[in-house]
Amino acid sequence: TRWGYVQKLTKLGLDFGDLTDDRRKRQAEESVITAGYTTAKYLKQSGIKRPFVLVSTPGLLKELEALDITDYIATIEWDGNEATPKEAYLSSLDKASVDGLMAEHTKTDAVVVGWDFNLNALKIGVAVNCLKWSMEDAETTGHQAMPLITCSADSSGVLGTAKEGSRKIRAVGNGAMGHAIASCFDPPLEQVFCGKPSPALLQLLRDAESDGGYGVDFASAVMIGDTIETDIAFANAGDMRSLFVLSGVNSLEDMEQESEPHRKATWILPSFADV
């Protein structure tokens, strides 16, 4: 959540002021933008009320609830304090498991893929059937089929480094999780991405504050990131300058091998600490 990032950044030494003051706390939270927040905002603007949300932590659910989207179906149980995997979604993929779970999805109006580190074949199967049945219904009713919405387009991430050799330990990216569902269709189903480098996030940043945006002047903005396919591509899509840091997903070699202009950074540094 945005508040979670405020707390994390505060521990790292960033001063947001007196966070015991409600006004200052709200300002600090509003200064942070996450893929979860942009996803929730997109759902709200699209009139989506009962999404099927694939997650393993409650951050995205908190953002949904903050915008009064509370009638969701999630792959976790969350009581407002503790989140645990929903047992029904931990079974093997078979007809009985999917059939039983689909009974609660009669009014599902979107599939939303967040960070679900317990993603399995059953969850993918339920998501695919929600989407496919919606497409079949649309053919007879004329209504629009439900969308597949993915919070971020990242194909991978980094969990940390190995104990020996300092090699990066890779994670499955949110975008790859979405592709696991989209590729069950032929041709692959189009996804709506709400994080970098999506047009939805660019628009949110560009829009004036009076219109619910952030009023960012892209001409004077600098995007700092460690991932070429999202961070640097996002900067170029918005005509922003970019600083590529080597402390995360991609390496200097990755950047040097890039031939696409929209994936080239303005500057490169070992880490943000070198600024």
PDB file of C-alpha atoms in Angstrom:
ATOM      1  CA  THR A   1       0.000   0.000   0.000  1.00  0.00           C
ATOM      2  CA  ARG A   2       0.985   3.636  -0.285  1.00  0.00           C
ATOM      3  CA  TRP A   3       1.036   3.979   3.496  1.00  0.00           C
ATOM      4  CA  GLY A   4       3.291   0.933   3.707  1.00  0.00           C
ATOM      5  CA  TYR A   5       5.777   2.641   1.407  1.00  0.00           C
ATOM      6  CA  VAL A   6       5.631   5.828   3.473  1.00  0.00           C
ATOM      7  CA  GLN A   7       6.564   3.789   6.550  1.00  0.00           C
ATOM      8  CA  LYS A   8       9.356   1.999   4.687  1.00  0.00           C
ATOM      9  CA  LEU A   9      10.791   5.236   3.282  1.00  0.00           C
ATOM     10  CA  THR A  10      10.621   6.848   6.714  1.00  0.00           C
ATOM     11  CA  LYS A  11      12.748   4.026   8.145  1.00  0.00           C
ATOM     12  CA  LEU A  12      15.242   4.638   5.328  1.00  0.00           C
ATOM     13  CA  GLY A  13      15.589   8.259   6.389  1.00  0.00           C
ATOM     14  CA  LEU A  14      13.136  10.156   4.184  1.00  0.00           C
ATOM     15  CA  ASP A  15      11.448  12.913   6.184  1.00  0.00           C
ATOM     16  CA  PHE A  16       7.700  13.276   5.591  1.00  0.00           C
ATOM     17  CA  GLY A  17       7.230  15.483   8.640  1.00  0.00           C
ATOM     18  CA  ASP A  18       5.052  14.720  11.661  1.00  0.00           C
ATOM     19  CA  LEU A  19       3.115  11.607  10.623  1.00  0.00           C
ATOM     20  CA  THR A  20       1.055  11.672  13.815  1.00  0.00           C
ATOM     21  CA  ASP A  21      -0.735  14.645  12.265  1.00  0.00           C
ATOM     22  CA  ASP A  22      -3.621  13.325  10.138  1.00  0.00           C
ATOM     23  CA  ARG A  23      -3.218  16.021   7.495  1.00  0.00           C
ATOM     24  CA  ARG A  24       0.515  15.403   7.130  1.00  0.00           C
ATOM     25  CA  LYS A  25      -0.052  11.642   7.061  1.00  0.00           C
ATOM     26  CA  ARG A  26      -2.605  12.019   4.265  1.00  0.00           C
ATOM     27  CA  GLN A  27      -0.262  14.259   2.272  1.00  0.00           C
ATOM     28  CA  ALA A  28       2.577  11.765   2.667  1.00  0.00           C
ATOM     29  CA  GLU A  29       0.398   8.888   1.498  1.00  0.00           C
ATOM     30  CA  GLU A  30      -0.878  10.871  -1.487  1.00  0.00           C
ATOM     31  CA  SER A  31       2.695  11.614  -2.549  1.00  0.00           C
ATOM     32  CA  VAL A  32       3.302   7.905  -3.163  1.00  0.00           C
ATOM     33  CA  ILE A  33       1.964   6.104  -6.232  1.00  0.00           C
ATOM     34  CA  THR A  34       1.837   2.307  -6.438  1.00  0.00           C
ATOM     35  CA  ALA A  35       0.584  -0.119  -9.059  1.00  0.00           C
ATOM     36  CA  GLY A  36      -2.010  -1.237  -6.506  1.00  0.00           C
ATOM     37  CA  TYR A  37      -3.355   2.289  -6.205  1.00  0.00           C
ATOM     38  CA  THR A  38      -3.500   2.884  -9.968  1.00  0.00           C
ATOM     39  CA  THR A  39      -5.212  -0.490 -10.396  1.00  0.00           C
ATOM     40  CA  ALA A  40      -7.838   0.363  -7.788  1.00  0.00           C
ATOM     41  CA  LYS A  41      -8.367   3.764  -9.385  1.00  0.00           C
ATOM     42  CA  TYR A  42      -8.785   2.149 -12.823  1.00  0.00           C
ATOM     43  CA  LEU A  43     -11.356  -0.309 -11.453  1.00  0.00           C
ATOM     44  CA  LYS A  44     -13.275   2.524  -9.815  1.00  0.00           C
ATOM     45  CA  GLN A  45     -13.301   4.598 -13.002  1.00  0.00           C
ATOM     46  CA  SER A  46     -14.401   1.549 -15.016  1.00  0.00           C
ATOM     47  CA  GLY A  47     -17.322   0.781 -12.705  1.00  0.00           C
ATOM     48  CA  ILE A  48     -15.965  -2.630 -11.714  1.00  0.00           C
ATOM     49  CA  LYS A  49     -17.542  -3.797  -8.458  1.00  0.00           C
ATOM     50  CA  ARG A  50     -16.853  -7.524  -8.011  1.00  0.00           C
ATOM     51  CA  PRO A  51     -13.369  -8.412  -9.259  1.00  0.00           C
ATOM     52  CA  PHE A  52     -11.624 -11.732  -8.787  1.00  0.00           C
ATOM     53  CA  VAL A  53      -8.313 -10.659  -7.241  1.00  0.00           C
ATOM     54  CA  LEU A  54      -5.247 -12.907  -7.268  1.00  0.00           C
ATOM     55  CA  VAL A  55      -2.942 -11.805  -4.438  1.00  0.00           C
ATOM     56  CA  SER A  56      -0.939 -13.227  -1.552  1.00  0.00           C
ATOM     57  CA  THR A  57      -0.819 -10.060   0.590  1.00  0.00           C
ATOM     58  CA  PRO A  58      -3.612  -7.566   1.399  1.00  0.00           C
ATOM     59  CA  GLY A  59      -2.029  -4.391  -0.013  1.00  0.00           C
ATOM     60  CA  LEU A  60      -4.136  -4.321  -3.182  1.00  0.00           C
ATOM     61  CA  LEU A  61      -7.284  -5.185  -1.232  1.00  0.00           C
ATOM     62  CA  LYS A  62      -6.663  -2.206   1.065  1.00  0.00           C
ATOM     63  CA  GLU A  63      -6.420   0.094  -1.952  1.00  0.00           C
ATOM     64  CA  LEU A  64      -9.673  -1.339  -3.343  1.00  0.00           C
ATOM     65  CA  GLU A  65     -11.481  -0.858  -0.053  1.00  0.00           C
ATOM     66  CA  ALA A  66     -10.205   2.719   0.212  1.00  0.00           C
ATOM     67  CA  LEU A  67     -12.147   3.398  -3.000  1.00  0.00           C
ATOM     68  CA  ASP A  68     -15.240   1.520  -1.753  1.00  0.00           C
ATOM     69  CA  ILE A  69     -14.649  -1.602  -3.847  1.00  0.00           C
ATOM     70  CA  THR A  70     -15.424  -4.147  -1.146  1.00  0.00           C
ATOM     71  CA  ASP A  71     -17.410  -6.889  -2.904  1.00  0.00           C
ATOM     72  CA  TYR A  72     -14.317  -8.584  -4.328  1.00  0.00           C
ATOM     73  CA  ILE A  73     -13.383 -12.267  -4.355  1.00  0.00           C
ATOM     74  CA  ALA A  74      -9.750 -12.759  -3.353  1.00  0.00           C
ATOM     75  CA  THR A  75      -7.414 -15.729  -3.166  1.00  0.00           C
ATOM     76  CA  ILE A  76      -6.637 -14.851   0.457  1.00  0.00           C
ATOM     77  CA  GLU A  77      -8.652 -14.527   3.638  1.00  0.00           C
ATOM     78  CA  TRP A  78      -8.160 -11.141   5.255  1.00  0.00           C
ATOM     79  CA  ASP A  79      -9.870  -9.938   8.411  1.00  0.00           C
ATOM     80  CA  GLY A  80      -8.344  -6.476   8.392  1.00  0.00           C
ATOM     81  CA  ASN A  81      -5.289  -7.597  10.339  1.00  0.00           C
ATOM     82  CA  GLU A  82      -4.023 -10.990   9.230  1.00  0.00           C
ATOM     83  CA  ALA A  83      -3.957 -12.428   5.709  1.00  0.00           C
ATOM     84  CA  THR A  84      -3.855 -16.175   5.026  1.00  0.00           C
ATOM     85  CA  PRO A  85      -4.163 -18.180   1.788  1.00  0.00           C
ATOM     86  CA  LYS A  86      -7.724 -19.242   1.024  1.00  0.00           C
ATOM     87  CA  GLU A  87      -7.669 -23.030   1.373  1.00  0.00           C
ATOM     88  CA  ALA A  88     -10.093 -23.646  -1.492  1.00  0.00           C
ATOM     89  CA  TYR A  89      -7.577 -22.157  -3.951  1.00  0.00           C
ATOM     90  CA  LEU A  90      -4.654 -24.321  -2.809  1.00  0.00           C
ATOM     91  CA  SER A  91      -6.034 -27.578  -4.238  1.00  0.00           C
ATOM     92  CA  SER A  92      -4.973 -29.313  -7.433  1.00  0.00           C
ATOM     93  CA  LEU A  93      -6.588 -28.359 -10.719  1.00  0.00           C
ATOM     94  CA  ASP A  94      -9.468 -30.693 -11.537  1.00  0.00           C
ATOM     95  CA  LYS A  95     -13.081 -30.457 -12.671  1.00  0.00           C
ATOM     96  CA  ALA A  96     -14.565 -30.662  -9.177  1.00  0.00           C
ATOM     97  CA  SER A  97     -12.292 -27.947  -7.756  1.00  0.00           C
ATOM     98  CA  VAL A  98     -12.971 -25.489 -10.573  1.00  0.00           C
ATOM     99  CA  ASP A  99     -16.690 -26.264 -10.646  1.00  0.00           C
ATOM    100  CA  GLY A 100     -17.010 -25.687  -6.910  1.00  0.00           C
ATOM    101  CA  LEU A 101     -15.165 -22.368  -6.995  1.00  0.00           C
ATOM    102  CA  MET A 102     -16.983 -21.067 -10.072  1.00  0.00           C
ATOM    103  CA  ALA A 103     -20.244 -21.129  -8.116  1.00  0.00           C
ATOM    104  CA  GLU A 104     -19.176 -17.950  -6.289  1.00  0.00           C
ATOM    105  CA  HIS A 105     -18.138 -16.191  -9.490  1.00  0.00           C
ATOM    106  CA  THR A 106     -21.560 -15.677 -11.070  1.00  0.00           C
ATOM    107  CA  LYS A 107     -21.279 -11.891 -10.694  1.00  0.00           C
ATOM    108  CA  THR A 108     -17.529 -11.489 -11.171  1.00  0.00           C
ATOM    109  CA  ASP A 109     -16.881  -8.569 -13.538  1.00  0.00           C
ATOM    110  CA  ALA A 110     -13.071  -8.575 -13.863  1.00  0.00           C
ATOM    111  CA  VAL A 111      -9.995 -10.691 -13.219  1.00  0.00           C
ATOM    112  CA  VAL A 112      -7.274  -8.699 -11.460  1.00  0.00           C
ATOM    113  CA  VAL A 113      -3.780 -10.158 -11.218  1.00  0.00           C
ATOM    114  CA  GLY A 114      -1.695  -8.800  -8.362  1.00  0.00           C
ATOM    115  CA  TRP A 115       1.425 -10.248  -6.779  1.00  0.00           C
ATOM    116  CA  ASP A 116       0.376 -13.793  -5.875  1.00  0.00           C
ATOM    117  CA  PHE A 117       3.424 -15.772  -4.814  1.00  0.00           C
ATOM    118  CA  ASN A 118       1.189 -18.796  -4.272  1.00  0.00           C
ATOM    119  CA  LEU A 119      -0.043 -18.749  -7.872  1.00  0.00           C
ATOM    120  CA  ASN A 120      -0.990 -22.234  -9.052  1.00  0.00           C
ATOM    121  CA  ALA A 121      -2.830 -24.057 -11.821  1.00  0.00           C
ATOM    122  CA  LEU A 122      -6.173 -23.942  -9.982  1.00  0.00           C
ATOM    123  CA  LYS A 123      -6.160 -20.150  -9.633  1.00  0.00           C
ATOM    124  CA  ILE A 124      -5.192 -19.782 -13.277  1.00  0.00           C
ATOM    125  CA  GLY A 125      -7.935 -22.235 -14.230  1.00  0.00           C
ATOM    126  CA  VAL A 126     -10.612 -20.325 -12.315  1.00  0.00           C
ATOM    127  CA  ALA A 127      -9.449 -17.024 -13.833  1.00  0.00           C
ATOM    128  CA  VAL A 128      -9.495 -18.495 -17.342  1.00  0.00           C
ATOM    129  CA  ASN A 129     -13.016 -19.860 -16.876  1.00  0.00           C
ATOM    130  CA  CYS A 130     -14.272 -16.525 -15.514  1.00  0.00           C
ATOM    131  CA  LEU A 131     -12.924 -14.793 -18.606  1.00  0.00           C
ATOM    132  CA  LYS A 132     -14.012 -17.470 -21.080  1.00  0.00           C
ATOM    133  CA  TRP A 133     -17.552 -17.760 -19.729  1.00  0.00           C
ATOM    134  CA  SER A 134     -17.846 -13.980 -19.821  1.00  0.00           C
ATOM    135  CA  MET A 135     -16.758 -13.989 -23.473  1.00  0.00           C
ATOM    136  CA  GLU A 136     -19.337 -16.665 -24.280  1.00  0.00           C
ATOM    137  CA  ASP A 137     -22.072 -14.685 -22.513  1.00  0.00           C
ATOM    138  CA  ALA A 138     -21.065 -11.539 -24.398  1.00  0.00           C
ATOM    139  CA  GLU A 139     -21.707 -13.306 -27.700  1.00  0.00           C
ATOM    140  CA  THR A 140     -25.363 -13.800 -26.804  1.00  0.00           C
ATOM    141  CA  THR A 141     -26.099 -10.734 -24.663  1.00  0.00           C
ATOM    142  CA  GLY A 142     -24.079  -8.147 -26.527  1.00  0.00           C
ATOM    143  CA  HIS A 143     -22.537  -6.991 -23.254  1.00  0.00           C
ATOM    144  CA  GLN A 144     -18.816  -6.381 -23.020  1.00  0.00           C
ATOM    145  CA  ALA A 145     -16.743  -9.304 -21.741  1.00  0.00           C
ATOM    146  CA  MET A 146     -14.894  -8.804 -18.468  1.00  0.00           C
ATOM    147  CA  PRO A 147     -11.302  -7.545 -18.700  1.00  0.00           C
ATOM    148  CA  LEU A 148      -8.067  -9.149 -17.571  1.00  0.00           C
ATOM    149  CA  ILE A 149      -6.288  -6.483 -15.515  1.00  0.00           C
ATOM    150  CA  THR A 150      -2.699  -6.860 -14.345  1.00  0.00           C
ATOM    151  CA  CYS A 151      -1.139  -4.475 -11.839  1.00  0.00           C
ATOM    152  CA  SER A 152       2.315  -4.432 -13.399  1.00  0.00           C
ATOM    153  CA  ALA A 153       3.975  -5.528 -16.627  1.00  0.00           C
ATOM    154  CA  ASP A 154       7.222  -6.759 -15.033  1.00  0.00           C
ATOM    155  CA  SER A 155       8.349 -10.100 -16.429  1.00  0.00           C
ATOM    156  CA  SER A 156      10.584 -10.719 -13.416  1.00  0.00           C
ATOM    157  CA  GLY A 157      11.895  -9.214 -10.212  1.00  0.00           C
ATOM    158  CA  VAL A 158      14.679  -9.731  -7.694  1.00  0.00           C
ATOM    159  CA  LEU A 159      14.175 -11.324  -4.274  1.00  0.00           C
ATOM    160  CA  GLY A 160      17.741 -10.710  -3.141  1.00  0.00           C
ATOM    161  CA  THR A 161      21.144 -12.286  -3.631  1.00  0.00           C
ATOM    162  CA  ALA A 162      22.385 -15.822  -3.133  1.00  0.00           C
ATOM    163  CA  LYS A 163      24.465 -16.665  -0.053  1.00  0.00           C
ATOM    164  CA  GLU A 164      27.362 -17.667  -2.282  1.00  0.00           C
ATOM    165  CA  GLY A 165      28.504 -15.852  -5.391  1.00  0.00           C
ATOM    166  CA  SER A 166      26.235 -12.819  -4.903  1.00  0.00           C
ATOM    167  CA  ARG A 167      24.067 -13.930  -7.810  1.00  0.00           C
ATOM    168  CA  LYS A 168      20.639 -12.322  -8.044  1.00  0.00           C
ATOM    169  CA  ILE A 169      17.742 -14.556  -7.022  1.00  0.00           C
ATOM    170  CA  ARG A 170      14.974 -13.903  -9.531  1.00  0.00           C
ATOM    171  CA  ALA A 171      11.252 -13.777  -8.897  1.00  0.00           C
ATOM    172  CA  VAL A 172       8.297 -14.330 -11.205  1.00  0.00           C
ATOM    173  CA  GLY A 173       7.104 -10.893 -12.265  1.00  0.00           C
ATOM    174  CA  ASN A 174       3.538  -9.663 -12.001  1.00  0.00           C
ATOM    175  CA  GLY A 175       3.389  -9.347 -15.783  1.00  0.00           C
ATOM    176  CA  ALA A 176       4.468 -12.965 -16.186  1.00  0.00           C
ATOM    177  CA  MET A 177       1.646 -14.010 -13.845  1.00  0.00           C
ATOM    178  CA  GLY A 178      -0.825 -12.150 -16.025  1.00  0.00           C
ATOM    179  CA  HIS A 179       0.666 -13.731 -19.148  1.00  0.00           C
ATOM    180  CA  ALA A 180       0.163 -17.184 -17.603  1.00  0.00           C
ATOM    181  CA  ILE A 181      -3.574 -16.490 -17.779  1.00  0.00           C
ATOM    182  CA  ALA A 182      -3.592 -14.560 -21.059  1.00  0.00           C
ATOM    183  CA  SER A 183      -1.641 -17.276 -22.894  1.00  0.00           C
ATOM    184  CA  CYS A 184      -4.391 -19.810 -22.159  1.00  0.00           C
ATOM    185  CA  PHE A 185      -6.268 -18.137 -25.025  1.00  0.00           C
ATOM    186  CA  ASP A 186      -5.483 -18.294 -28.739  1.00  0.00           C
ATOM    187  CA  PRO A 187      -4.515 -15.647 -29.630  1.00  0.00           C
ATOM    188  CA  PRO A 188      -3.336 -14.563 -26.155  1.00  0.00           C
ATOM    189  CA  LEU A 189      -5.887 -12.403 -24.383  1.00  0.00           C
ATOM    190  CA  GLU A 190      -5.150  -8.689 -24.247  1.00  0.00           C
ATOM    191  CA  GLN A 191      -4.372  -7.422 -20.758  1.00  0.00           C
ATOM    192  CA  VAL A 192      -4.945  -4.024 -19.198  1.00  0.00           C
ATOM    193  CA  PHE A 193      -1.740  -3.028 -17.398  1.00  0.00           C
ATOM    194  CA  CYS A 194      -2.084  -0.413 -14.659  1.00  0.00           C
ATOM    195  CA  GLY A 195       1.527  -0.042 -13.577  1.00  0.00           C
ATOM    196  CA  LYS A 196       4.610   1.042 -15.504  1.00  0.00           C
ATOM    197  CA  PRO A 197       4.737   1.578 -18.474  1.00  0.00           C
ATOM    198  CA  SER A 198       0.951   1.766 -18.915  1.00  0.00           C
ATOM    199  CA  PRO A 199      -0.895   4.723 -20.466  1.00  0.00           C
ATOM    200  CA  ALA A 200      -3.203   4.658 -17.418  1.00  0.00           C
ATOM    201  CA  LEU A 201      -0.342   5.534 -15.073  1.00  0.00           C
ATOM    202  CA  LEU A 202       1.039   8.164 -17.436  1.00  0.00           C
ATOM    203  CA  GLN A 203      -2.375   9.792 -17.579  1.00  0.00           C
ATOM    204  CA  LEU A 204      -2.716   9.767 -13.791  1.00  0.00           C
ATOM    205  CA  LEU A 205       0.635  11.508 -13.434  1.00  0.00           C
ATOM    206  CA  ARG A 206      -0.090  14.014 -16.204  1.00  0.00           C
ATOM    207  CA  ASP A 207      -3.632  15.011 -15.158  1.00  0.00           C
ATOM    208  CA  ALA A 208      -4.024  18.154 -13.090  1.00  0.00           C
ATOM    209  CA  GLU A 209      -4.587  17.778  -9.357  1.00  0.00           C
ATOM    210  CA  SER A 210      -8.033  19.306  -9.830  1.00  0.00           C
ATOM    211  CA  ASP A 211      -8.872  16.323 -12.064  1.00  0.00           C
ATOM    212  CA  GLY A 212      -7.632  13.732  -9.576  1.00  0.00           C
ATOM    213  CA  GLY A 213      -4.119  13.506 -11.013  1.00  0.00           C
ATOM    214  CA  TYR A 214      -0.675  14.586  -9.845  1.00  0.00           C
ATOM    215  CA  GLY A 215       0.079  17.401 -12.295  1.00  0.00           C
ATOM    216  CA  VAL A 216       3.593  16.156 -13.075  1.00  0.00           C
ATOM    217  CA  ASP A 217       5.538  18.217 -15.620  1.00  0.00           C
ATOM    218  CA  PHE A 218       7.169  15.477 -17.681  1.00  0.00           C
ATOM    219  CA  ALA A 219       9.594  17.960 -19.248  1.00  0.00           C
ATOM    220  CA  SER A 220      11.288  18.482 -15.878  1.00  0.00           C
ATOM    221  CA  ALA A 221      10.719  14.993 -14.418  1.00  0.00           C
ATOM    222  CA  VAL A 222      13.326  12.244 -14.083  1.00  0.00           C
ATOM    223  CA  MET A 223      12.344   8.588 -13.814  1.00  0.00           C
ATOM    224  CA  ILE A 224      14.708   6.486 -11.674  1.00  0.00           C
ATOM    225  CA  GLY A 225      14.533   2.715 -11.975  1.00  0.00           C
ATOM    226  CA  ASP A 226      16.336  -0.605 -12.317  1.00  0.00           C
ATOM    227  CA  THR A 227      14.128  -2.334 -14.886  1.00  0.00           C
ATOM    228  CA  ILE A 228      14.454  -1.598 -18.593  1.00  0.00           C
ATOM    229  CA  GLU A 229      11.121  -2.993 -19.775  1.00  0.00           C
ATOM    230  CA  THR A 230       9.068  -0.992 -17.276  1.00  0.00           C
ATOM    231  CA  ASP A 231      10.975   1.906 -15.685  1.00  0.00           C
ATOM    232  CA  ILE A 232      12.993   3.091 -18.676  1.00  0.00           C
ATOM    233  CA  ALA A 233      10.268   2.319 -21.217  1.00  0.00           C
ATOM    234  CA  PHE A 234       7.840   4.249 -19.011  1.00  0.00           C
ATOM    235  CA  ALA A 235      10.109   7.299 -18.961  1.00  0.00           C
ATOM    236  CA  ASN A 236      10.470   7.320 -22.734  1.00  0.00           C
ATOM    237  CA  ALA A 237       6.737   6.809 -23.261  1.00  0.00           C
ATOM    238  CA  GLY A 238       6.158  10.023 -21.315  1.00  0.00           C
ATOM    239  CA  ASP A 239       9.097  11.905 -22.898  1.00  0.00           C
ATOM    240  CA  MET A 240      10.836  12.011 -19.519  1.00  0.00           C
ATOM    241  CA  ARG A 241      14.538  11.728 -18.833  1.00  0.00           C
ATOM    242  CA  SER A 242      15.628   8.597 -16.988  1.00  0.00           C
ATOM    243  CA  LEU A 243      18.297   7.337 -14.615  1.00  0.00           C
ATOM    244  CA  PHE A 244      18.983   3.611 -14.882  1.00  0.00           C
ATOM    245  CA  VAL A 245      20.511   2.139 -11.699  1.00  0.00           C
ATOM    246  CA  LEU A 246      22.341  -1.185 -11.645  1.00  0.00           C
ATOM    247  CA  SER A 247      21.218  -2.257  -8.175  1.00  0.00           C
ATOM    248  CA  GLY A 248      18.143  -4.226  -9.239  1.00  0.00           C
ATOM    249  CA  VAL A 249      16.697  -6.321 -12.039  1.00  0.00           C
ATOM    250  CA  ASN A 250      18.767  -5.422 -15.118  1.00  0.00           C
ATOM    251  CA  SER A 251      22.519  -5.106 -15.601  1.00  0.00           C
ATOM    252  CA  LEU A 252      24.805  -2.747 -17.519  1.00  0.00           C
ATOM    253  CA  GLU A 253      25.258  -5.491 -20.102  1.00  0.00           C
ATOM    254  CA  ASP A 254      21.477  -5.651 -20.575  1.00  0.00           C
ATOM    255  CA  MET A 255      21.387  -1.925 -21.283  1.00  0.00           C
ATOM    256  CA  GLU A 256      24.383  -2.027 -23.625  1.00  0.00           C
ATOM    257  CA  GLN A 257      22.686  -4.762 -25.653  1.00  0.00           C
ATOM    258  CA  GLU A 258      19.469  -2.755 -26.032  1.00  0.00           C
ATOM    259  CA  SER A 259      18.773  -1.645 -29.595  1.00  0.00           C
ATOM    260  CA  GLU A 260      15.305  -0.149 -29.105  1.00  0.00           C
ATOM    261  CA  PRO A 261      15.419   3.646 -28.553  1.00  0.00           C
ATOM    262  CA  HIS A 262      12.416   3.539 -26.202  1.00  0.00           C
ATOM    263  CA  ARG A 263      14.381   1.268 -23.840  1.00  0.00           C
ATOM    264  CA  LYS A 264      17.502   3.450 -23.634  1.00  0.00           C
ATOM    265  CA  ALA A 265      18.209   5.493 -20.486  1.00  0.00           C
ATOM    266  CA  THR A 266      19.452   9.071 -20.299  1.00  0.00           C
ATOM    267  CA  TRP A 267      21.949   8.312 -17.527  1.00  0.00           C
ATOM    268  CA  ILE A 268      23.362   5.187 -15.849  1.00  0.00           C
ATOM    269  CA  LEU A 269      24.735   4.855 -12.299  1.00  0.00           C
ATOM    270  CA  PRO A 270      25.620   1.884 -10.055  1.00  0.00           C
ATOM    271  CA  SER A 271      22.902   2.873  -7.563  1.00  0.00           C
ATOM    272  CA  PHE A 272      20.782   5.809  -6.434  1.00  0.00           C
ATOM    273  CA  ALA A 273      23.312   6.356  -3.646  1.00  0.00           C
ATOM    274  CA  ASP A 274      25.738   7.589  -6.317  1.00  0.00           C
ATOM    275  CA  VAL A 275      23.554  10.542  -7.301  1.00  0.00           C
TER     276      VAL A 275
END
